[in-house]
Amino acid sequence: MSNLTPEQLKHLPPSYLAEDVSRRLLDVCISFIVIETFFFILFVSSRLALKNYKGIETWLLVPIGYVFNILNCVLGILLVNIGGSGRHLAYFIIKDDMNTITTSLKITMAQEFSYGLSIAGPKLAIIALYLRIIRDKWTKRITWLTGLIILLWYISGVLAILLICHPIRYRWNKNIHGHCGNLLALYRYISIPNLITDMAILLLPLPTLYKLQTSTAKKIGVFITFVTGGMGIITAIIRFVHFYTKDIFTDYTYITQDTQTWTIVEPAAYFICACLPGIHPILRYIGGTSVYTRITNHIRNHSWTSRRTSRRTSRRSSEVQKPEVIHLANNHMNYNKKPSLSQKSLPPTPESQVEIPSLSHQALPTRADYQLGAQWNESNQFEPIPSHLEAGTVGYPNFR
């Protein structure tokens, strides 16, 4: 564990022994319990409200991801409360408190199992979504291969955890006869396949997204949804670099504070990304217009092509349409010209043509329309006034 000699331990300053950074891990764990629960409730509510229970991700992969992400956070809290995380290892050696170190090693091993499922569950949920929306044959094969790599990565991780020490309890109890492999090398190399599948998940939907028959703004919005998983890639890289630059076993309870924090954040990012496509319908259902729609509308309205299209549409709508010529041939009543508004009756004239405004917008009939000999029928169309109806009678309004 600690590389300090007994003589060095005696000369450690009190400030070093009193240092405690456990609050950071505790805050991260509590925060992500709340955040992940919020997104999971939205995901389940969306499936129930829309009665959409199809898909293995709905009833298996996302729930598995949620359970083990929460378990991951709970184990992080236990590491702080009873595992001594955040304090220097020398503090427990001087106090001869080996039980706390043993407890920390046991909780860490349990967290390695929960970490694997908290990563694999959300990732496989995203893969299941890809398999439904991707139509290209080769892209679909690569998607299947990525899902297989994720599954094999988890299985190999579990086997490595179980077989790295023989017997298993030798990992936290060095007083018995046994041996362990290189745990630090395991932490380093197990992260490489994880990073490869991260990149694949980020890049796989791009060809389908490029061919999607929709506006550029909506493509950007969908891409933003998938790029949320990029947070997982960033945290995985940070965690990977941390294992390569530091030997966590020199001051295990203190140095692992950072790796434990990224162990909580990384699977949480994958879980949120897996939930986002499922909660978009419930946001639209509750609020009418979702935040996603508002963002894409904002992008579309402020893009150069959209402004150009809007100006063209505005010019077209400002053009005055030529009046349509409608033949009124009912009971040989037609009118050569529009009568004055003061005219009380409509004398019969020979059949001819009368120009009336276009009815393309289906505006309500005006006084002039009635005087032109047209009325509003049950089919929402103008029709001529029968000849036997005079001004002031039933069915023909009397404009005075």
XYZ file of C-alpha atoms in Angstrom:
400
model
C 0.000 0.000 0.000
C 1.915 3.015 1.294
C 5.555 3.426 0.294
C 6.341 5.420 3.432
C 8.618 3.877 6.007
C 7.715 3.893 9.732
C 10.278 6.616 10.268
C 8.715 8.787 7.557
C 5.263 8.218 8.987
C 6.385 9.629 12.336
C 7.540 12.888 10.761
C 4.435 13.609 8.687
C 2.969 17.055 9.493
C -0.455 17.198 11.181
C -1.882 19.181 8.241
C -1.060 16.270 5.905
C -2.786 13.753 8.158
C -5.815 16.017 8.634
C -6.348 16.616 4.917
C -9.757 15.359 3.769
C -11.146 15.832 0.236
C -14.026 13.398 0.549
C -16.683 16.102 0.194
C -16.135 16.312 -3.584
C -16.970 12.649 -4.205
C -19.935 12.845 -1.857
C -21.401 15.845 -3.700
C -20.933 14.185 -7.102
C -22.675 10.992 -5.955
C -25.688 12.802 -4.463
C -26.025 15.105 -7.469
C -26.044 12.290 -10.004
C -28.509 10.234 -7.980
C -30.947 13.135 -8.360
C -30.119 13.822 -12.034
C -30.312 10.197 -13.151
C -33.545 9.612 -11.244
C -35.069 12.674 -12.932
C -34.168 11.447 -16.420
C -35.314 7.900 -15.663
C -38.716 9.162 -14.443
C -39.083 11.191 -17.644
C -38.125 8.145 -19.723
C -40.622 5.832 -17.999
C -43.374 8.491 -18.066
C -42.846 8.961 -21.793
C -43.154 5.228 -22.456
C -46.302 4.972 -20.308
C -47.969 8.105 -21.663
C -47.412 7.106 -25.290
C -48.041 3.403 -24.564
C -44.768 2.542 -26.235
C -43.303 -0.496 -24.490
C -41.473 -1.943 -27.484
C -37.734 -2.279 -27.624
C -35.378 -4.154 -25.360
C -33.941 -0.864 -24.138
C -37.311 0.147 -22.643
C -37.882 -2.814 -20.351
C -34.325 -4.111 -19.828
C -31.283 -2.066 -20.833
C -32.237 1.404 -19.565
C -33.613 0.022 -16.237
C -30.410 -2.009 -15.791
C -28.358 1.090 -16.488
C -30.361 3.091 -13.948
C -30.137 0.469 -11.175
C -26.378 0.027 -11.488
C -25.700 3.744 -11.934
C -27.525 4.389 -8.662
C -25.681 1.476 -7.064
C -22.446 3.024 -8.320
C -23.309 6.292 -6.554
C -24.356 4.527 -3.355
C -21.050 2.639 -3.244
C -19.251 5.954 -3.736
C -21.078 7.364 -0.706
C -20.131 4.267 1.310
C -16.496 4.737 0.309
C -16.617 8.168 1.917
C -18.576 7.204 5.047
C -17.003 3.858 5.968
C -14.180 3.364 3.438
C -12.015 6.342 4.340
C -12.005 7.767 0.807
C -10.573 11.276 0.680
C -8.008 10.844 3.447
C -4.360 9.816 3.131
C -3.565 6.167 3.650
C -0.923 7.106 6.226
C -3.661 8.459 8.477
C -5.189 4.976 8.881
C -1.801 3.255 9.176
C -0.776 5.542 12.034
C -4.117 4.989 13.738
C -3.757 1.231 13.080
C -7.199 1.286 11.478
C -6.774 -1.532 8.960
C -10.486 -2.369 9.036
C -11.258 0.855 7.165
C -8.714 -0.007 4.462
C -10.154 -3.539 4.185
C -13.668 -2.112 3.857
C -12.495 0.305 1.169
C -10.963 -2.510 -0.893
C -14.149 -4.603 -0.618
C -16.378 -1.693 -1.693
C -14.034 -0.924 -4.591
C -14.334 -4.505 -5.839
C -18.131 -4.317 -5.641
C -18.034 -1.033 -7.536
C -16.007 -2.656 -10.333
C -18.940 -5.018 -10.989
C -21.520 -2.213 -10.865
C -19.342 -0.011 -13.074
C -19.322 -2.626 -15.828
C -23.124 -2.915 -15.990
C -23.655 0.818 -15.544
C -21.559 1.280 -18.717
C -22.800 -1.717 -20.739
C -26.534 -1.157 -20.086
C -26.840 2.389 -21.512
C -24.410 1.662 -24.355
C -26.375 -1.392 -25.483
C -29.584 0.663 -25.229
C -28.087 3.185 -27.668
C -26.995 0.321 -29.953
C -30.554 -1.073 -29.916
C -31.831 2.347 -30.973
C -29.290 2.503 -33.808
C -30.345 -0.908 -35.105
C -33.903 0.385 -35.549
C -33.053 3.596 -37.375
C -30.016 2.550 -39.456
C -30.867 1.070 -42.854
C -27.450 0.854 -44.504
C -26.281 -2.781 -44.584
C -22.623 -2.191 -43.720
C -23.360 0.392 -41.057
C -25.800 -2.022 -39.461
C -23.159 -4.758 -39.415
C -20.689 -2.420 -37.734
C -23.396 -1.555 -35.205
C -23.922 -5.234 -34.403
C -20.147 -5.669 -34.061
C -19.963 -2.690 -31.684
C -22.710 -4.173 -29.523
C -20.876 -7.517 -29.448
C -17.636 -5.787 -28.390
C -19.484 -4.031 -25.541
C -20.945 -7.330 -24.347
C -17.585 -9.123 -24.546
C -15.918 -6.180 -22.808
C -18.242 -6.581 -19.840
C -17.838 -10.369 -19.666
C -14.040 -10.142 -19.866
C -14.050 -7.432 -17.191
C -16.036 -9.622 -14.805
C -13.719 -12.596 -15.410
C -10.647 -10.416 -14.893
C -11.986 -9.095 -11.564
C -12.726 -12.618 -10.353
C -9.413 -14.138 -11.480
C -6.919 -11.322 -10.820
C -6.381 -12.510 -7.241
C -6.291 -16.080 -5.996
C -8.016 -16.559 -3.681
C -10.340 -13.558 -4.154
C -10.166 -12.486 -0.497
C -6.390 -12.116 -0.789
C -7.151 -8.806 -2.487
C -8.116 -7.212 0.841
C -6.480 -9.627 3.267
C -2.727 -10.011 2.766
C -2.351 -12.098 5.902
C -3.429 -15.246 4.051
C -1.443 -17.174 1.449
C -2.205 -16.077 -2.103
C -1.181 -13.832 -4.955
C -2.607 -11.065 -7.170
C -1.895 -9.941 -10.683
C -1.206 -6.363 -11.717
C -4.398 -4.544 -10.775
C -3.166 -1.224 -12.116
C -2.498 -2.785 -15.548
C -6.026 -4.239 -15.485
C -7.505 -0.785 -14.862
C -5.461 0.652 -17.713
C -6.051 -1.952 -20.427
C -9.736 -2.502 -19.701
C -10.343 1.135 -20.651
C -9.037 0.757 -24.239
C -11.999 -1.259 -25.671
C -14.281 1.122 -23.803
C -12.815 4.111 -25.657
C -13.078 2.316 -29.024
C -16.786 1.600 -28.552
C -17.296 5.195 -27.398
C -15.945 6.508 -30.692
C -18.009 3.990 -32.657
C -21.228 5.057 -30.904
C -20.470 8.684 -31.685
C -19.675 8.101 -35.382
C -22.149 5.357 -36.359
C -25.269 7.558 -36.764
C -23.501 10.192 -38.890
C -24.106 8.534 -42.324
C -27.787 7.978 -41.524
C -28.103 11.486 -40.152
C -26.512 12.915 -43.310
C -29.028 11.081 -45.533
C -31.995 12.004 -43.318
C -34.668 13.828 -45.315
C -35.198 16.762 -43.004
C -33.957 20.278 -42.431
C -30.356 21.014 -41.475
C -31.507 22.502 -38.182
C -33.264 19.290 -37.167
C -30.223 17.272 -38.175
C -28.158 19.469 -35.877
C -30.655 18.919 -33.067
C -30.548 15.121 -33.456
C -26.751 15.241 -33.622
C -26.654 17.243 -30.381
C -28.710 14.497 -28.743
C -26.161 11.846 -29.705
C -23.181 14.065 -28.942
C -24.329 14.068 -25.314
C -22.639 10.690 -25.232
C -19.440 12.567 -26.038
C -19.382 13.599 -22.391
C -18.832 9.922 -21.632
C -15.902 9.824 -24.044
C -14.294 12.850 -22.377
C -14.648 11.371 -18.885
C -13.397 7.976 -20.108
C -10.286 9.629 -21.543
C -9.670 11.549 -18.306
C -10.072 8.357 -16.291
C -7.786 6.467 -18.687
C -5.064 9.142 -18.449
C -5.393 9.230 -14.659
C -4.613 5.512 -14.411
C -1.593 5.923 -16.679
C -0.098 8.924 -14.918
C -0.584 7.932 -11.285
C 0.011 4.822 -9.242
C -3.172 4.795 -7.197
C -1.910 2.120 -4.816
C 0.813 4.350 -3.336
C -1.891 6.359 -1.512
C -4.992 4.386 -2.309
C -7.690 6.092 -0.247
C -6.570 9.583 -1.300
C -5.574 9.285 -4.982
C -8.607 7.189 -5.946
C -10.825 10.145 -5.004
C -10.396 11.490 -8.554
C -10.816 8.142 -10.316
C -13.908 7.414 -8.229
C -15.396 10.744 -9.285
C -14.915 9.978 -12.988
C -16.212 6.463 -12.385
C -19.517 8.086 -11.334
C -19.660 10.730 -14.084
C -18.755 8.536 -17.082
C -21.638 5.997 -16.896
C -24.033 8.785 -15.894
C -23.275 10.551 -19.204
C -24.036 7.351 -21.147
C -27.252 6.847 -19.200
C -28.526 10.384 -19.890
C -27.677 9.969 -23.579
C -29.617 6.683 -23.683
C -32.677 8.371 -22.105
C -32.773 11.510 -24.280
C -34.356 9.981 -27.427
C -37.072 8.457 -25.243
C -38.002 11.582 -23.275
C -38.330 13.931 -26.276
C -41.970 12.841 -26.952
C -43.053 13.471 -23.344
C -41.552 16.964 -23.406
C -43.517 17.727 -26.567
C -46.627 16.094 -25.049
C -46.451 18.171 -21.857
C -45.279 21.520 -23.134
C -46.594 21.534 -26.699
C -43.196 22.676 -27.997
C -40.117 21.023 -26.574
C -36.821 22.683 -25.857
C -35.343 20.657 -28.705
C -37.929 22.051 -31.123
C -37.312 25.602 -29.925
C -33.575 25.214 -30.403
C -33.955 23.790 -33.903
C -36.486 26.486 -34.811
C -34.071 29.148 -33.567
C -31.265 27.659 -35.648
C -33.511 27.404 -38.692
C -34.871 30.955 -38.373
C -31.411 32.478 -37.988
C -29.677 30.505 -40.708
C -28.702 32.261 -43.951
C -30.729 29.939 -46.199
C -33.818 30.322 -44.010
C -33.645 34.121 -44.136
C -33.275 33.955 -47.908
C -36.290 31.631 -48.196
C -38.333 33.854 -45.891
C -37.624 36.937 -48.033
C -38.620 35.060 -51.179
C -41.847 33.860 -49.559
C -42.612 37.360 -48.333
C -42.234 38.788 -51.831
C -44.550 36.164 -53.249
C -47.229 36.773 -50.631
C -47.103 40.535 -51.244
C -48.011 40.166 -54.889
C -51.615 41.087 -55.635
C -53.541 38.270 -57.253
C -55.590 39.032 -60.324
C -59.313 38.748 -59.724
C -60.888 35.591 -61.018
C -63.759 35.800 -63.468
C -66.713 33.699 -62.376
C -69.638 33.090 -64.655
C -72.940 33.606 -62.903
C -75.625 31.941 -64.964
C -78.535 31.264 -62.704
C -81.969 32.235 -63.888
C -80.283 34.468 -66.493
C -79.159 36.929 -63.792
C -75.702 38.411 -64.273
C -74.249 41.861 -63.896
C -71.905 43.818 -66.073
C -70.371 45.844 -63.335
C -70.275 46.133 -59.550
C -73.307 48.158 -58.308
C -72.923 50.982 -55.869
C -73.296 50.232 -52.165
C -76.446 52.364 -51.974
C -78.335 50.206 -54.439
C -81.292 48.512 -52.742
C -82.268 45.966 -55.375
C -80.532 44.051 -58.129
C -82.337 44.427 -61.487
C -82.001 41.499 -63.880
C -79.679 42.011 -66.814
C -78.539 39.837 -69.701
C -76.033 37.074 -68.967
C -72.542 38.443 -68.808
C -69.420 38.308 -66.683
C -68.848 39.836 -63.302
C -65.457 40.174 -61.661
C -65.383 39.346 -57.963
C -62.371 39.003 -55.649
C -60.547 35.665 -55.396
C -61.975 33.332 -52.762
C -58.697 31.536 -52.113
C -58.581 32.731 -48.501
C -62.279 31.909 -47.889
C -63.056 35.254 -46.243
C -66.566 35.824 -44.912
C -68.943 37.430 -47.458
C -69.141 41.165 -47.290
C -71.947 43.555 -48.094
C -70.529 44.066 -51.592
C -70.509 40.308 -52.141
C -74.215 40.051 -51.406
C -74.914 42.944 -53.730
C -73.013 41.153 -56.455
C -75.536 38.360 -56.200
C -73.508 35.826 -54.217
C -74.261 34.057 -50.967
C -72.374 31.666 -48.664
C -73.623 28.081 -49.035
C -73.125 24.981 -46.844
C -69.997 23.944 -48.768
C -68.213 27.169 -47.822
C -68.432 28.433 -51.400
C -70.054 31.529 -52.948
C -73.115 30.888 -55.069
C -75.477 33.294 -56.901
C -78.575 34.664 -55.173
C -81.773 33.169 -56.594
C -83.807 35.646 -58.613
C -86.937 35.331 -56.468
C -85.108 36.661 -53.394
C -85.233 40.400 -53.180
C -83.504 42.757 -50.842
C -84.929 42.538 -47.372
C -86.477 39.056 -47.715
C -85.468 35.969 -45.753
C -82.091 34.622 -46.883
C -80.990 37.929 -48.377
C -79.769 40.587 -45.976
C -81.126 44.039 -46.312
C -78.262 46.557 -46.348
C -79.588 50.039 -45.759
